[in-house]
Amino acid sequence: MSEKTSFTLTQNDIPTHWYNILADFPEPMAPPLHPGTKQPVSLQDMTAIFPENIVMQEMSPDRHIEIPAPVRDIYALWRPTPLLRAVRLEKALQTPAHIYYKYEGVSPAGSHKPNTAVPQAYYNQLAGTKRLATETGAGQWGSSLALACKLFGLECVVYMVKVSYHQKPYRKMLMHTWGATVHSSPTKHTHVGRAILEKDPECPGSLGIAISEAIEDTAHHKDTKYSLGSVLNHVCLHQTVVGQECMKQMAQAGEKPDVVIGCVGGGSNFAGISFPYVREKIVNKDPVRIVAVEPTVCASLTKGELRYDFGDQAQMTPLMMMYTLGHDFMPPSIHAGGLRYHGMAPTVSHAYKLGLIEATAYEQTKVFENGVLFAQTEGIVPAPESAHAICAAIDEAIQAREEGQKRVILFNLSGHGLLDLASYDSFIAGHLSNG
Ligand SMILES: Cc1ncc(COP(=O)(O)O)c(C=O)c1O
């Protein structure tokens, strides 16, 4: 064995607490506002769609929040996830940089999303919820919640963005296998969906529309609550198991990252890997750079504006202070369906506003080109979403080569692309454009 490239932890190393960045921001975040009164939302406002235990977590100022034992027990099905050093990619790039990746694709659903699906289903079951309604883009989130609901005995209904419903049929089949009901959004089942289809019967859908449909479903069904796969504080909080594990694994590797990278849709996998490092920046003045990567055609951080906006198309959610392209923005039908969201997590937006993180954007063909390079060197076919992070990692490694300097790069490989092979097929056949 020439060089150590795999850094693994044991079941006992699964974090015992989630890390809450709200406790460490040097300036408080602007609160979410009630869309009618424009006053900060209250616990009562939020409990219309979420159980109280989750709302308490959403608003919690506590730095560390204990992970309940039943959640840790399920995490143990795939956590701790491996950290790997991409030595073959380094060699292909002829770079002095060391590239590390945290691999979240080993979860049953194939991505980081079960890290929050499991606690959300757990807290809902504890609160007496019988049925959860949600949206999904590429289907990673919907499949994760379908599994989590099955494990906790809840019904699950998923509004899946129409373009992905057709592009990614295996995700839909996975959700069916785990017992969920899946609708192609916009649907004829909700007022929101019907109104949109009347105006544009060919509407490809968007996460903003699917969220509106899931919230409307929640409001009209007894014992049903709503569950969101990204954006909100509690979702980003649950993902911090990723970054906490990375810190232990990087210590095992005997290195500290100079740059930490994650792709951003709603912001949760990026928050998961980076927030423990953002804390190091805030508290210990660590010079680590932290980079969020988005698609150029749906670039809320690099092209959006920071203002209060709705999280959904039909203006049902509270107003959140975030970088946004506008709640009615219709992103082109790129294959990284999980990155087609108009807004950005308020916590990630706040970190960006405070200059704690950077952002960059890539076009679809570049993303697939680098996804293929990664598959051909490291073996894993990355999810198109995660391939955005690979692009930034590769550019950092090339820059290190040009500067003739070592650089330690860490990125989150948030999921595998084994159910996205049709997208790779289109790329290889030369049929993909930049949207
Ligand atoms: C593999 C993968 N990575 C990243 C994302 C983006 O979401 P988020 O920004 O919440 O991590 C998604 C969303 O579906 C995804 O499936």
Coordinates of C-alpha atoms and ligand atoms in Angstrom, one line a residue:
M1 CA 0.0 0.0 0.0
S2 CA 1.8 3.2 -1.1
E3 CA -0.2 6.1 0.2
K4 CA -3.2 6.3 2.6
T5 CA -6.2 7.6 0.7
S6 CA -9.2 6.5 2.8
F7 CA -9.9 7.9 6.2
T8 CA -12.7 6.1 8.1
L9 CA -14.2 6.4 11.5
T10 CA -16.1 3.9 13.6
Q11 CA -19.8 3.9 14.7
N12 CA -18.8 5.5 18.0
D13 CA -17.5 8.5 16.1
I14 CA -21.0 9.5 14.8
P15 CA -21.4 13.0 16.2
T16 CA -23.6 13.2 19.3
H17 CA -24.7 16.8 18.6
W18 CA -25.6 19.0 15.7
Y19 CA -23.8 22.3 15.4
N20 CA -26.0 25.5 15.3
I21 CA -24.2 28.4 13.6
L22 CA -26.8 30.9 14.8
A23 CA -24.9 30.7 18.2
D24 CA -21.7 32.1 16.6
F25 CA -22.7 34.5 13.9
P26 CA -21.0 37.9 14.8
E27 CA -24.3 39.6 13.8
P28 CA -27.8 38.2 14.3
M29 CA -29.8 37.1 11.2
A30 CA -32.9 39.0 10.1
P31 CA -35.9 37.1 11.3
P32 CA -38.4 35.4 8.9
L33 CA -41.5 37.6 8.6
H34 CA -45.2 36.7 8.4
P35 CA -46.3 37.4 4.8
G36 CA -49.5 39.2 6.0
T37 CA -48.4 41.2 9.0
K38 CA -44.7 41.6 8.0
Q39 CA -43.9 40.9 11.7
P40 CA -41.5 38.2 12.8
V41 CA -43.2 34.8 12.6
S42 CA -44.2 33.3 15.9
L43 CA -44.1 29.7 17.0
Q44 CA -47.8 29.5 16.5
D45 CA -47.5 30.7 12.8
M46 CA -45.0 27.9 12.1
T47 CA -46.9 25.1 13.8
A48 CA -49.6 25.3 11.2
I49 CA -47.3 23.3 8.9
F50 CA -44.4 22.0 11.2
P51 CA -44.6 20.1 14.5
E52 CA -43.6 22.2 17.5
N53 CA -40.5 20.2 18.3
I54 CA -39.1 21.1 14.9
V55 CA -40.1 24.7 15.1
M56 CA -38.3 25.0 18.5
Q57 CA -35.2 23.6 16.8
E58 CA -35.6 26.1 13.9
M59 CA -35.6 29.0 16.3
S60 CA -33.1 27.6 18.8
P61 CA -30.1 29.8 19.8
D62 CA -28.2 26.8 21.3
R63 CA -24.8 26.1 19.9
H64 CA -25.0 22.3 20.2
I65 CA -28.2 20.3 20.0
E66 CA -28.2 16.6 21.0
I67 CA -28.9 14.0 18.3
P68 CA -31.6 11.7 19.7
A69 CA -30.5 8.0 20.1
P70 CA -33.1 6.6 17.6
V71 CA -31.7 9.0 15.0
R72 CA -28.1 8.1 15.7
D73 CA -29.1 4.4 15.5
I74 CA -30.4 4.9 12.0
Y75 CA -27.5 7.2 11.0
A76 CA -25.3 4.1 11.8
L77 CA -26.7 2.4 8.7
W78 CA -24.3 4.5 6.7
R79 CA -22.5 6.9 9.0
P80 CA -19.7 7.9 9.5
T81 CA -19.3 8.3 5.8
P82 CA -15.8 7.9 4.3
L83 CA -13.3 10.7 3.5
L84 CA -11.1 9.9 0.6
R85 CA -8.1 11.6 -1.0
A86 CA -8.4 11.8 -4.8
V87 CA -4.8 10.9 -5.7
R88 CA -5.7 9.8 -9.2
L89 CA -7.5 13.0 -10.0
E90 CA -4.5 14.9 -8.5
K91 CA -2.2 13.0 -10.8
A92 CA -4.4 13.6 -13.9
L93 CA -4.3 17.3 -13.1
Q94 CA -0.6 17.2 -12.4
T95 CA -1.2 19.4 -9.4
P96 CA 0.7 19.7 -6.1
A97 CA -2.7 20.2 -4.4
H98 CA -4.1 17.5 -2.2
I99 CA -7.8 16.9 -3.0
Y100 CA -10.0 15.3 -0.3
Y101 CA -13.7 14.5 -0.7
K102 CA -16.3 13.5 1.8
Y103 CA -18.6 10.9 0.2
E104 CA -22.2 11.2 1.2
G105 CA -23.3 8.9 -1.7
V106 CA -23.0 5.9 0.6
S107 CA -26.4 6.6 2.3
P108 CA -29.3 4.3 1.2
A109 CA -30.8 7.1 -0.9
G110 CA -27.4 7.9 -2.4
S111 CA -26.9 11.4 -1.0
H112 CA -26.7 13.6 2.1
K113 CA -30.4 14.2 2.2
P114 CA -31.2 11.3 4.7
N115 CA -29.1 13.2 7.3
T116 CA -32.1 15.5 7.8
A117 CA -34.9 13.2 6.5
V118 CA -34.4 10.8 9.4
P119 CA -34.6 13.4 12.3
Q120 CA -37.5 15.2 10.6
A121 CA -39.5 11.9 10.4
Y122 CA -38.5 11.1 14.0
Y123 CA -39.6 14.4 15.4
N124 CA -42.9 14.2 13.5
Q125 CA -43.6 10.7 14.7
L126 CA -42.9 11.9 18.3
A127 CA -45.4 14.8 17.7
G128 CA -48.2 12.5 16.5
T129 CA -48.0 13.3 12.8
K130 CA -49.3 10.5 10.6
R131 CA -48.5 11.8 7.1
L132 CA -45.7 14.1 5.6
A133 CA -46.0 16.1 2.4
T134 CA -43.0 17.4 0.6
E135 CA -41.5 18.6 -2.7
T136 CA -38.5 17.2 -4.5
G137 CA -36.3 18.4 -7.4
A138 CA -34.2 15.6 -8.8
G139 CA -35.8 13.1 -6.4
Q140 CA -32.9 12.8 -3.9
W141 CA -34.9 14.5 -1.2
G142 CA -38.2 12.8 -2.0
S143 CA -36.5 9.4 -1.9
S144 CA -34.7 10.2 1.4
L145 CA -38.0 11.3 3.1
A146 CA -39.8 8.3 1.7
L147 CA -37.3 6.0 3.4
A148 CA -37.3 7.9 6.6
C149 CA -41.1 7.9 6.8
K150 CA -41.2 4.2 6.2
L151 CA -38.7 3.6 9.0
F152 CA -40.9 5.7 11.4
G153 CA -44.3 4.4 10.2
L154 CA -45.5 7.6 8.5
E155 CA -47.2 8.1 5.2
C156 CA -45.3 10.2 2.6
V157 CA -46.6 12.2 -0.3
V158 CA -44.1 13.8 -2.7
Y159 CA -44.6 16.6 -5.3
M160 CA -41.8 16.0 -7.8
V161 CA -40.8 18.7 -10.3
K162 CA -42.2 17.6 -13.6
V163 CA -39.0 17.8 -15.6
S164 CA -37.2 15.5 -13.1
Y165 CA -40.2 13.2 -12.9
H166 CA -39.6 12.4 -16.6
Q167 CA -35.7 12.8 -16.6
K168 CA -35.2 10.6 -13.5
P169 CA -37.8 7.8 -13.5
Y170 CA -35.6 5.6 -11.2
R171 CA -35.9 8.1 -8.4
K172 CA -39.7 7.9 -8.7
M173 CA -39.4 4.1 -8.6
L174 CA -37.2 4.3 -5.5
M175 CA -39.8 6.4 -3.7
H176 CA -42.5 3.9 -4.7
T177 CA -40.3 1.1 -3.4
W178 CA -40.1 2.9 0.0
G179 CA -43.9 3.3 0.0
A180 CA -44.4 6.9 -1.0
T181 CA -47.0 8.5 -3.3
V182 CA -45.4 10.6 -6.0
H183 CA -47.1 13.3 -8.1
S184 CA -45.6 15.1 -11.1
S185 CA -45.7 18.9 -10.2
P186 CA -47.5 21.0 -11.2
T187 CA -50.5 18.7 -10.6
K188 CA -54.2 19.1 -10.9
H189 CA -54.6 18.2 -7.2
T190 CA -54.0 21.7 -5.9
H191 CA -55.3 25.2 -6.6
V192 CA -51.7 26.3 -7.2
G193 CA -51.0 23.5 -9.7
R194 CA -54.3 24.0 -11.6
A195 CA -53.7 27.8 -11.9
I196 CA -50.2 27.2 -13.3
L197 CA -51.3 24.5 -15.7
E198 CA -54.1 26.7 -17.0
K199 CA -51.6 29.4 -17.9
D200 CA -48.9 27.0 -19.2
P201 CA -49.9 23.3 -19.7
E202 CA -46.3 22.5 -20.6
C203 CA -44.8 24.1 -17.5
P204 CA -41.7 22.0 -16.5
G205 CA -42.3 22.8 -12.9
S206 CA -39.9 24.2 -10.3
L207 CA -39.0 23.6 -6.7
G208 CA -40.9 26.8 -5.8
I209 CA -44.1 25.5 -7.4
A210 CA -43.7 22.0 -5.8
I211 CA -43.2 23.6 -2.4
S212 CA -46.4 25.5 -2.8
E213 CA -48.3 22.3 -3.7
A214 CA -46.9 20.4 -0.7
I215 CA -47.8 23.2 1.7
E216 CA -51.4 23.4 0.2
D217 CA -51.7 19.6 0.6
T218 CA -50.6 20.0 4.2
A219 CA -53.2 22.6 4.9
H220 CA -56.0 20.4 3.5
H221 CA -55.1 17.1 5.1
K222 CA -55.7 16.1 8.7
D223 CA -52.6 14.8 10.7
T224 CA -50.4 16.0 7.9
K225 CA -47.3 18.1 8.3
Y226 CA -44.9 19.6 5.8
S227 CA -41.2 18.7 5.5
L228 CA -38.6 20.7 3.6
G229 CA -35.3 19.1 2.4
S230 CA -33.1 22.2 2.5
V231 CA -33.0 26.0 3.1
L232 CA -34.4 26.1 6.7
N233 CA -32.1 26.4 9.8
H234 CA -33.0 23.0 11.2
V235 CA -32.2 21.3 7.9
C236 CA -28.8 22.9 7.6
L237 CA -28.3 22.1 11.3
H238 CA -28.9 18.4 10.8
Q239 CA -26.4 18.3 8.0
T240 CA -23.5 19.5 10.2
V241 CA -22.7 15.8 11.0
V242 CA -20.9 15.9 7.7
G243 CA -18.4 18.7 8.6
Q244 CA -17.9 17.5 12.1
E245 CA -16.9 14.1 10.8
C246 CA -14.6 15.8 8.2
M247 CA -12.7 17.6 11.0
K248 CA -11.8 14.3 12.7
Q249 CA -10.9 12.6 9.4
M250 CA -8.8 15.5 8.2
A251 CA -6.9 15.3 11.5
Q252 CA -6.4 11.5 10.8
A253 CA -4.9 12.6 7.4
G254 CA -2.7 15.0 9.2
E255 CA -3.9 18.0 7.2
K256 CA -6.1 21.0 7.5
P257 CA -8.1 22.3 4.5
D258 CA -7.1 25.6 2.9
V259 CA -10.4 25.6 1.0
V260 CA -13.7 23.8 1.7
I261 CA -16.2 23.5 -1.2
G262 CA -19.8 22.5 -1.6
C263 CA -22.5 22.8 -4.2
V264 CA -25.6 24.9 -3.4
G265 CA -29.2 24.3 -4.2
G266 CA -31.1 25.4 -1.1
G267 CA -27.8 25.3 0.7
S268 CA -28.0 22.3 3.1
N269 CA -25.1 20.0 2.0
F270 CA -22.8 23.1 1.7
A271 CA -23.9 24.2 5.2
G272 CA -23.3 20.6 6.4
I273 CA -19.7 20.4 5.4
S274 CA -18.8 24.1 5.9
F275 CA -20.5 25.5 9.0
P276 CA -18.2 23.7 11.5
Y277 CA -15.3 25.3 9.5
V278 CA -17.1 28.7 9.4
R279 CA -17.1 28.5 13.2
E280 CA -13.3 28.1 13.1
K281 CA -13.1 31.2 11.0
I282 CA -15.3 33.2 13.3
V283 CA -14.0 31.9 16.7
N284 CA -10.4 31.1 15.9
K285 CA -9.7 33.3 12.9
D286 CA -8.8 30.3 10.8
P287 CA -7.9 31.5 7.3
V288 CA -9.7 28.6 5.6
R289 CA -11.6 29.7 2.5
I290 CA -15.1 28.4 2.0
V291 CA -16.7 28.3 -1.5
A292 CA -20.3 27.7 -2.5
V293 CA -20.8 26.5 -6.1
E294 CA -24.0 27.0 -8.1
P295 CA -25.2 26.6 -11.7
T296 CA -24.8 29.8 -13.9
V297 CA -28.5 29.5 -14.9
C298 CA -29.8 29.5 -11.3
A299 CA -27.2 31.5 -9.5
S300 CA -28.9 33.0 -6.5
L301 CA -25.6 34.0 -4.7
T302 CA -23.6 35.3 -7.6
K303 CA -26.5 36.9 -9.5
G304 CA -29.4 37.2 -7.1
E305 CA -30.1 40.0 -4.6
L306 CA -30.3 40.0 -0.8
R307 CA -33.8 40.8 0.2
Y308 CA -36.9 39.3 1.9
D309 CA -38.6 36.9 -0.5
F310 CA -40.9 33.9 -0.4
G311 CA -39.6 30.3 -0.4
D312 CA -42.2 29.2 -2.8
Q313 CA -43.9 30.3 -6.0
A314 CA -47.4 30.9 -4.5
Q315 CA -46.2 33.1 -1.6
M316 CA -47.3 30.7 1.1
T317 CA -44.1 30.5 3.2
P318 CA -42.8 33.2 5.5
L319 CA -40.7 35.9 4.0
M320 CA -37.0 35.0 4.4
M321 CA -34.0 37.3 4.2
M322 CA -32.0 35.6 1.5
Y323 CA -30.1 35.9 -1.8
T324 CA -32.9 35.3 -4.4
L325 CA -33.6 35.4 -8.1
G326 CA -37.3 36.0 -7.3
H327 CA -39.8 33.5 -6.1
D328 CA -41.4 33.3 -9.6
F329 CA -38.1 32.7 -11.3
M330 CA -38.4 29.6 -13.6
P331 CA -34.9 28.0 -13.9
P332 CA -34.0 26.3 -17.2
S333 CA -34.4 22.5 -17.1
I334 CA -30.8 21.6 -16.3
H335 CA -29.9 18.0 -15.2
A336 CA -28.7 19.1 -11.8
G337 CA -32.4 19.3 -10.8
G338 CA -31.5 19.7 -7.1
L339 CA -29.8 23.0 -7.8
R340 CA -32.9 24.6 -9.5
Y341 CA -34.0 26.7 -6.6
H342 CA -34.5 30.5 -6.8
G343 CA -33.4 31.3 -3.2
M344 CA -30.7 30.3 -0.7
A345 CA -30.8 29.2 2.9
P346 CA -30.9 32.3 5.2
T347 CA -27.9 31.0 7.2
V348 CA -25.8 30.6 4.0
S349 CA -27.0 34.0 2.7
H350 CA -26.0 35.6 6.0
A351 CA -22.6 33.9 5.9
Y352 CA -22.2 35.3 2.4
K353 CA -23.3 38.7 3.3
L354 CA -20.8 38.8 6.2
G355 CA -17.9 37.8 3.8
L356 CA -17.4 34.4 5.6
I357 CA -17.9 32.4 2.4
E358 CA -17.3 32.9 -1.3
A359 CA -19.4 31.8 -4.3
T360 CA -18.8 30.8 -7.9
A361 CA -20.9 29.3 -10.7
Y362 CA -20.4 26.8 -13.6
E363 CA -22.2 26.0 -16.8
Q364 CA -23.8 22.6 -17.3
T365 CA -21.4 21.2 -20.0
K366 CA -18.3 22.0 -17.9
V367 CA -20.0 20.3 -14.9
F368 CA -20.5 17.1 -16.9
E369 CA -17.0 17.3 -18.4
N370 CA -15.5 17.4 -14.9
G371 CA -18.0 14.8 -13.6
V372 CA -16.8 12.4 -16.3
L373 CA -13.1 13.2 -15.5
F374 CA -13.9 12.4 -11.8
A375 CA -15.6 9.1 -12.7
Q376 CA -12.7 8.1 -15.0
T377 CA -10.0 8.9 -12.3
E378 CA -11.7 8.2 -8.9
G379 CA -14.4 5.7 -10.1
I380 CA -17.5 7.2 -8.6
V381 CA -20.0 8.7 -11.0
P382 CA -21.0 11.9 -9.2
A383 CA -24.5 13.3 -9.0
P384 CA -24.7 16.3 -11.4
E385 CA -25.3 18.5 -8.4
S386 CA -22.1 17.3 -6.7
A387 CA -20.2 17.7 -10.0
H388 CA -20.5 21.5 -9.5
A389 CA -18.3 21.1 -6.4
I390 CA -15.9 19.0 -8.3
C391 CA -15.5 21.8 -10.9
A392 CA -14.5 24.3 -8.2
A393 CA -12.1 21.7 -6.6
I394 CA -10.5 21.1 -10.0
D395 CA -10.1 24.8 -10.6
E396 CA -8.5 25.3 -7.2
A397 CA -6.1 22.4 -8.0
I398 CA -5.2 23.9 -11.3
Q399 CA -4.6 27.3 -9.7
A400 CA -2.3 25.6 -7.2
R401 CA -0.4 24.0 -10.1
E402 CA 0.0 27.3 -11.8
E403 CA 1.2 29.0 -8.6
G404 CA 3.5 26.0 -7.9
Q405 CA 2.1 25.7 -4.4
K406 CA 0.5 23.0 -2.4
R407 CA -3.1 23.6 -1.4
V408 CA -5.3 21.3 0.6
I409 CA -8.8 21.1 -0.9
L410 CA -11.8 19.5 0.7
F411 CA -15.2 19.1 -1.0
N412 CA -18.5 17.5 -0.4
L413 CA -19.3 14.8 -2.9
S414 CA -23.0 15.1 -1.8
G415 CA -24.3 12.1 -3.9
H416 CA -23.7 9.5 -6.6
G417 CA -25.1 9.8 -10.1
L418 CA -26.0 6.2 -10.7
L419 CA -29.7 7.2 -11.1
D420 CA -28.6 10.1 -13.3
L421 CA -27.0 8.0 -16.0
A422 CA -29.5 9.2 -18.7
S423 CA -28.0 12.7 -18.1
Y424 CA -24.5 11.4 -18.6
D425 CA -25.7 9.6 -21.7
S426 CA -27.0 12.8 -23.2
F427 CA -23.7 14.6 -22.4
I428 CA -21.6 11.8 -24.0
A429 CA -23.9 11.9 -27.0
G430 CA -23.3 15.7 -27.3
H431 CA -26.9 16.6 -26.6
L432 CA -26.4 18.8 -23.6
S433 CA -26.5 22.6 -23.8
N434 CA -25.9 25.2 -21.1
G435 CA -29.6 25.9 -20.6
Ligands
LIG1 C1 -26.8 15.1 -4.6 C2 -27.3 16.5 -4.3 N1 -26.4 17.5 -3.9 C3 -26.8 18.7 -3.7 C4 -28.2 19.1 -3.7 C5 -28.6 20.5 -3.5 O1 -29.3 20.7 -2.3 P1 -28.7 21.4 -1.0 O2 -28.2 22.7 -1.5 O3 -29.9 21.5 -0.1 O4 -27.7 20.5 -0.5 C6 -29.1 18.1 -4.0 C7 -30.6 18.4 -4.1 O5 -31.4 17.7 -4.4 C8 -28.7 16.8 -4.3 O6 -29.5 15.8 -4.7

